[in-house]
Each structure stands twice: as structure tokens, then as C-alpha cells.
mmCIF file of C-alpha atoms in Angstrom:
data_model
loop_
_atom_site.group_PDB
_atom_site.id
_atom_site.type_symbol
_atom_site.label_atom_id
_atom_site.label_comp_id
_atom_site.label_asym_id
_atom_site.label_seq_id
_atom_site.Cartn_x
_atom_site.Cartn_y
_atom_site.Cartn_z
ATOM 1 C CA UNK A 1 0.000 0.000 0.000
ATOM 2 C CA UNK A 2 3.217 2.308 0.805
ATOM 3 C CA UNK A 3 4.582 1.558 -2.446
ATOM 4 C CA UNK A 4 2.211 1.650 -4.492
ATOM 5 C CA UNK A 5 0.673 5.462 -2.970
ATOM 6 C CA UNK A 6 4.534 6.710 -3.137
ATOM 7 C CA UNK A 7 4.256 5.936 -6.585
ATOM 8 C CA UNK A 8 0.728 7.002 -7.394
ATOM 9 C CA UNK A 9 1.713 10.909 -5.761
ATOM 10 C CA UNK A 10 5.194 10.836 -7.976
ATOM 11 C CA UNK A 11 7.425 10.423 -4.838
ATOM 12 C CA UNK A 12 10.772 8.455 -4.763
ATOM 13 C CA UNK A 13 11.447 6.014 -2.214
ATOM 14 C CA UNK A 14 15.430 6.821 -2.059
ATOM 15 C CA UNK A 15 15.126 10.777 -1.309
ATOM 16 C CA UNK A 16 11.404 11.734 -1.203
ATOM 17 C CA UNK A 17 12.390 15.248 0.136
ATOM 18 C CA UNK A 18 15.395 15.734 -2.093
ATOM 19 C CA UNK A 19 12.930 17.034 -5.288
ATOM 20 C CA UNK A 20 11.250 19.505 -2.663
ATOM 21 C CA UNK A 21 14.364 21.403 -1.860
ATOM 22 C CA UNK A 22 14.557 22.961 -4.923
ATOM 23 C CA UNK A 23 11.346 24.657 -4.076
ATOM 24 C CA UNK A 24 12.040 25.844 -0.299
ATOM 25 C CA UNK A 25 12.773 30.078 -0.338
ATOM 26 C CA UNK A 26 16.805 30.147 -0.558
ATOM 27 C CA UNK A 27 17.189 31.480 3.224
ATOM 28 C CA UNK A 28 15.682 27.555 4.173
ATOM 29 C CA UNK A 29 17.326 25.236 2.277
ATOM 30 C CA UNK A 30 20.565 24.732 3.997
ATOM 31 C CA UNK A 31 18.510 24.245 7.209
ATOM 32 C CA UNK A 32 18.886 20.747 7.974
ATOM 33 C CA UNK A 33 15.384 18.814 8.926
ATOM 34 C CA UNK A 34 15.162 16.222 11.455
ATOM 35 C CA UNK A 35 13.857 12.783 10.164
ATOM 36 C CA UNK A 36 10.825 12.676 12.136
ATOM 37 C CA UNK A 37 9.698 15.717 10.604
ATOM 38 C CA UNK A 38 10.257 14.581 7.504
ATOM 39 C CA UNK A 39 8.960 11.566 7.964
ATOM 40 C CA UNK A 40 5.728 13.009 9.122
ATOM 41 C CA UNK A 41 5.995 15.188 6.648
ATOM 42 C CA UNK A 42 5.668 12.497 4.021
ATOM 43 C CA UNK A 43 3.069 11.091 5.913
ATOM 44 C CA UNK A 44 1.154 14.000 5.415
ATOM 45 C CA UNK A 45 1.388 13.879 1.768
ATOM 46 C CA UNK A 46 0.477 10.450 1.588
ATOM 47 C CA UNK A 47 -2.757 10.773 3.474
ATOM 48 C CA UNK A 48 -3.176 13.740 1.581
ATOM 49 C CA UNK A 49 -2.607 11.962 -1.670
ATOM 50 C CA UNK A 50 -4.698 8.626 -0.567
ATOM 51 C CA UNK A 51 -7.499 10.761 0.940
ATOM 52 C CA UNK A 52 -7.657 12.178 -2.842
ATOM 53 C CA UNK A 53 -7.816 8.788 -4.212
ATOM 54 C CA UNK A 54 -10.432 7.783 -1.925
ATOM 55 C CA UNK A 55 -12.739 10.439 -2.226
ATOM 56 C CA UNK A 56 -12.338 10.382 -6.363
ATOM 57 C CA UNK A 57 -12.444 6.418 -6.550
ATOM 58 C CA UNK A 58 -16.027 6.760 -4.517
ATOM 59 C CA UNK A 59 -17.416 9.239 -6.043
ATOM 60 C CA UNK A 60 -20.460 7.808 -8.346
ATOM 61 C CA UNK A 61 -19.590 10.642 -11.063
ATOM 62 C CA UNK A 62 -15.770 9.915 -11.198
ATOM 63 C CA UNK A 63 -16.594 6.738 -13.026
ATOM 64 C CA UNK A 64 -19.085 7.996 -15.640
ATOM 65 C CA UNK A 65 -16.545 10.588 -15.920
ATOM 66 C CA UNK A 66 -13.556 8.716 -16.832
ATOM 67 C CA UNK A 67 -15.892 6.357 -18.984
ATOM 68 C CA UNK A 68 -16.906 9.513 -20.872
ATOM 69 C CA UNK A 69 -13.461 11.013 -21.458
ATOM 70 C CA UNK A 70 -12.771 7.640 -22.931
ATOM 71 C CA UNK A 71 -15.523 7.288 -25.333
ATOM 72 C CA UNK A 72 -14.982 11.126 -26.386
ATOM 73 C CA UNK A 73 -10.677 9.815 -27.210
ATOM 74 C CA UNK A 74 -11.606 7.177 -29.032
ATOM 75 C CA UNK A 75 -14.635 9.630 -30.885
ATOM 76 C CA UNK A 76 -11.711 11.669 -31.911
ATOM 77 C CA UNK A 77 -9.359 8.803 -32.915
ATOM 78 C CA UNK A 78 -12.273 7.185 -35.048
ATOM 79 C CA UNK A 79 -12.994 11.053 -36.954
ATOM 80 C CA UNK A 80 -8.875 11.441 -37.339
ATOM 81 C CA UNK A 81 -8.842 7.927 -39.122
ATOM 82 C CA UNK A 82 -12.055 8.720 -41.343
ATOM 83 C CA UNK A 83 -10.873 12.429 -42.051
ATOM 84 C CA UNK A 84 -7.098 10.956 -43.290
ATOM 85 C CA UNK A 85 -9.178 8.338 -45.217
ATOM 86 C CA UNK A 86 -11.380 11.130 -46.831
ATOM 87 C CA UNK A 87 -8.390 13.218 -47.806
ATOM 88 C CA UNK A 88 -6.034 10.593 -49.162
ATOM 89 C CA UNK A 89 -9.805 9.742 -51.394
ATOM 90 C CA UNK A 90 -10.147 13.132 -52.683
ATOM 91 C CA UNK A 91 -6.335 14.411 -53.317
ATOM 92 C CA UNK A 92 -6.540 11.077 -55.883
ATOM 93 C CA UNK A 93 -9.800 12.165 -57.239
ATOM 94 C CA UNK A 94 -8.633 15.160 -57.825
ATOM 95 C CA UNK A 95 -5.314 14.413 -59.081
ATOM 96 C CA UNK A 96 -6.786 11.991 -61.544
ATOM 97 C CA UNK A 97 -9.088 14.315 -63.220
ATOM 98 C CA UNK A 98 -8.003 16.519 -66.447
ATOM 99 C CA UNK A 99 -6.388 20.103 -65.485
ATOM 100 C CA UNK A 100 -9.140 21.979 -66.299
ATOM 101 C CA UNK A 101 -12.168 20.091 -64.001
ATOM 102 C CA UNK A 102 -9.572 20.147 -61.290
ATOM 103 C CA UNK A 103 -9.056 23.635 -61.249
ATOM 104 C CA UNK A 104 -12.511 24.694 -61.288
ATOM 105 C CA UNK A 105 -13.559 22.495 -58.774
ATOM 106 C CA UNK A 106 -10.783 23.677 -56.526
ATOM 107 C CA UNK A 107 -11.880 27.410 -57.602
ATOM 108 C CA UNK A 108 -15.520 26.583 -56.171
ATOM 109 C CA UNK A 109 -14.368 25.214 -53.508
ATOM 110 C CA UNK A 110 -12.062 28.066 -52.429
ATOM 111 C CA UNK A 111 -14.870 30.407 -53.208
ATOM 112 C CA UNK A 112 -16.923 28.482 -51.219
ATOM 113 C CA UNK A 113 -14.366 28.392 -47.993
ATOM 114 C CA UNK A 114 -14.252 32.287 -48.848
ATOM 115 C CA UNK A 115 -18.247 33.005 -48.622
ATOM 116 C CA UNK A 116 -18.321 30.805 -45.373
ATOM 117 C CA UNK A 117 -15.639 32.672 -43.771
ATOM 118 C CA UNK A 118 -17.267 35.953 -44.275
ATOM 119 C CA UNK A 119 -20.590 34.657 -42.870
ATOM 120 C CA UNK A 120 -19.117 33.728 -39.793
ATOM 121 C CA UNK A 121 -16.815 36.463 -39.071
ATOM 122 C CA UNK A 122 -20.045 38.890 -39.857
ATOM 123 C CA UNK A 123 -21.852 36.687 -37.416
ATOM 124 C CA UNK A 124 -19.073 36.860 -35.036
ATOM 125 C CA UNK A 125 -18.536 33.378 -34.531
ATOM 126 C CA UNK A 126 -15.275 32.901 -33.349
ATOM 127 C CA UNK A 127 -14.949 29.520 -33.085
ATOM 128 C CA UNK A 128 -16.632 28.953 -36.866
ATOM 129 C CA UNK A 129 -14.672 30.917 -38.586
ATOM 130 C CA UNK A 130 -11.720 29.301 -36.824
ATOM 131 C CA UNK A 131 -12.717 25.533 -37.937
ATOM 132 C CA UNK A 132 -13.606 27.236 -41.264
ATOM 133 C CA UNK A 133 -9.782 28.675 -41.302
ATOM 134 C CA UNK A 134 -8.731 24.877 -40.281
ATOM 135 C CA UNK A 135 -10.211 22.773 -42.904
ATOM 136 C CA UNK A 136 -9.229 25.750 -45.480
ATOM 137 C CA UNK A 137 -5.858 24.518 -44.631
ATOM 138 C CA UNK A 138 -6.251 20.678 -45.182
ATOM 139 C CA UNK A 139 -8.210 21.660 -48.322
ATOM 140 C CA UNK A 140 -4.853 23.416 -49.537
ATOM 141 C CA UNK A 141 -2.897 21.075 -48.551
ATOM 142 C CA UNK A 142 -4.892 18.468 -50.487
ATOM 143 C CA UNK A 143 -5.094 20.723 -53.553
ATOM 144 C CA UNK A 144 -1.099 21.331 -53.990
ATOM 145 C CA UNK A 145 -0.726 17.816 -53.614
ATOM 146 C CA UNK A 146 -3.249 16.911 -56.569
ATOM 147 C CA UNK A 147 -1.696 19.629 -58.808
ATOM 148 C CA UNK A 148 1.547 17.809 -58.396
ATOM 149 C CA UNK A 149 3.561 19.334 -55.203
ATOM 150 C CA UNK A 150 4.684 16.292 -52.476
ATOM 151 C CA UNK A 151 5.862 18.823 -50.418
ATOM 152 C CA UNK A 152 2.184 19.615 -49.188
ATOM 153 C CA UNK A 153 2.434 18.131 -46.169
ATOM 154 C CA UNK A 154 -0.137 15.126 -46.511
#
């Protein structure tokens, strides 16, 4: 149980206080402490630390919590896979099709990106025109790639 909270709260079991000098004021670190008050010092912090564990491990929301940042990770995993899988699709449509349909198409869309943009900054929706501003990136990225240039970054 010793082991396993000195581990849990980061501490070392050769020099627990040695990492905590470092943040004493400069007038007390050359004081010298005596080992039962470090000892109950580190005592402290491990109650502190287990008490903390305790009260999160029995809390009914903790749980739901954790079980909701998880499904939320692997949300954003499944989108990242889907949205590479999407773009790799596209750049080879579009690098497949004659000069001409690709460039218009790439025109429209830019226009497109460009008309959206406006909206939301005259709405003043920050956070729109800030995913607009982020898939306007992988959309370039995707179009100098299908005109020819590796060095897009996909």
C-alpha cells in the first residue's frame, strides 16, 4: 500500500524530500530537517494523496466521468482515421481528373471556404470561422498535392 501510494503521488522512495528542496525560499534550504519531521511530513502527503484517491475512486460521477473522457478519445481517434481516409480519397480524385475540371472544382471550392468565412466572421462566430480557417488549410494542402507538389504536407 506504501509503495504503491509513493508511486501514485510521484514520490521516490530513495530521497522523497530531495525534489522539494529545490522549491524551499533560498534562506531555508541549507537548514537541515530532522527525520521525524520529515517523515511526518511524508506522511502528510500520503494521506493527503490517498485521501484524494479515496474520495475520487467513490465518487459515483468519477466513473461515468472517466468512462466519458474515454468514449470522447476514441470519438476523436475514429474522426482522425475517417478524415485521413477522406483526404487521401479526394487528393486522388482530384489528381486523376483533367487540369481543367480540377481547377474549377478547386476554384468553387475556395470560393466556397471564402463566402463561409465571411458569414461567420459577420456573425461573429469565433470559433466557426476558426474551424472554417482549419479545414481551409487541409483543403490546400490536399489541392497542392493533386496539382503535383509532395511537399504539401499530406
Amino acid at each position: 500500500m506504501m509503495e504503491l501510494s509513493l508511486r501514485r503521488c510521484g514520490a521516490r522512495r530513495e530521497d522523497p524530500i530531495g525534489p522539494l528542496l529545490t522549491t524551499l525560499p533560498v534562506k531555508d534550504r541549507d537548514r537541515s530537517f530532522s527525520p521525524s519531521t520529515v517523515e511526518q511530513a511524508i506522511l502528510v502527503w500520503l494521506f493527503i494523496c490517498h485521501a484524494r484517491e479515496t474520495i475520487m475512486a467513490n465518487d459515483p460521477h468519477y466513473q461515468v466521468l472517466l468512462d466519458r473522457i474515454e468514449a470522447l478519445e476514441a470519438r476523436e481517434r475514429q474522426l482522425t482515421v475517417t478524415s485521413h481516409a477522406y483526404q487521401v480519397v479526394l487528393t486522388t480524385i482530384l489528381g486523376n481528373l483533367d487540369v481543367q475540371t480540377r481547377d474549377r472544382i478547386i476554384t468553387m471550392v475556395d470560393e466556397a471556404h471564402e463566402i463561409a468565412y465571411s458569414q461567420a466572421v459577420n456573425r461573429s462566430d469565433r470559433h466557426l470561422s476558426e474551424v472554417i480557417k482549419g479545414a481551409d488549410e487541409v483543403v490546400q494542402r490536399m489541392f497542392n498535392y493533386a496539382q503535383g507538389n509532395p511537399h504539401s504536407g499530406l
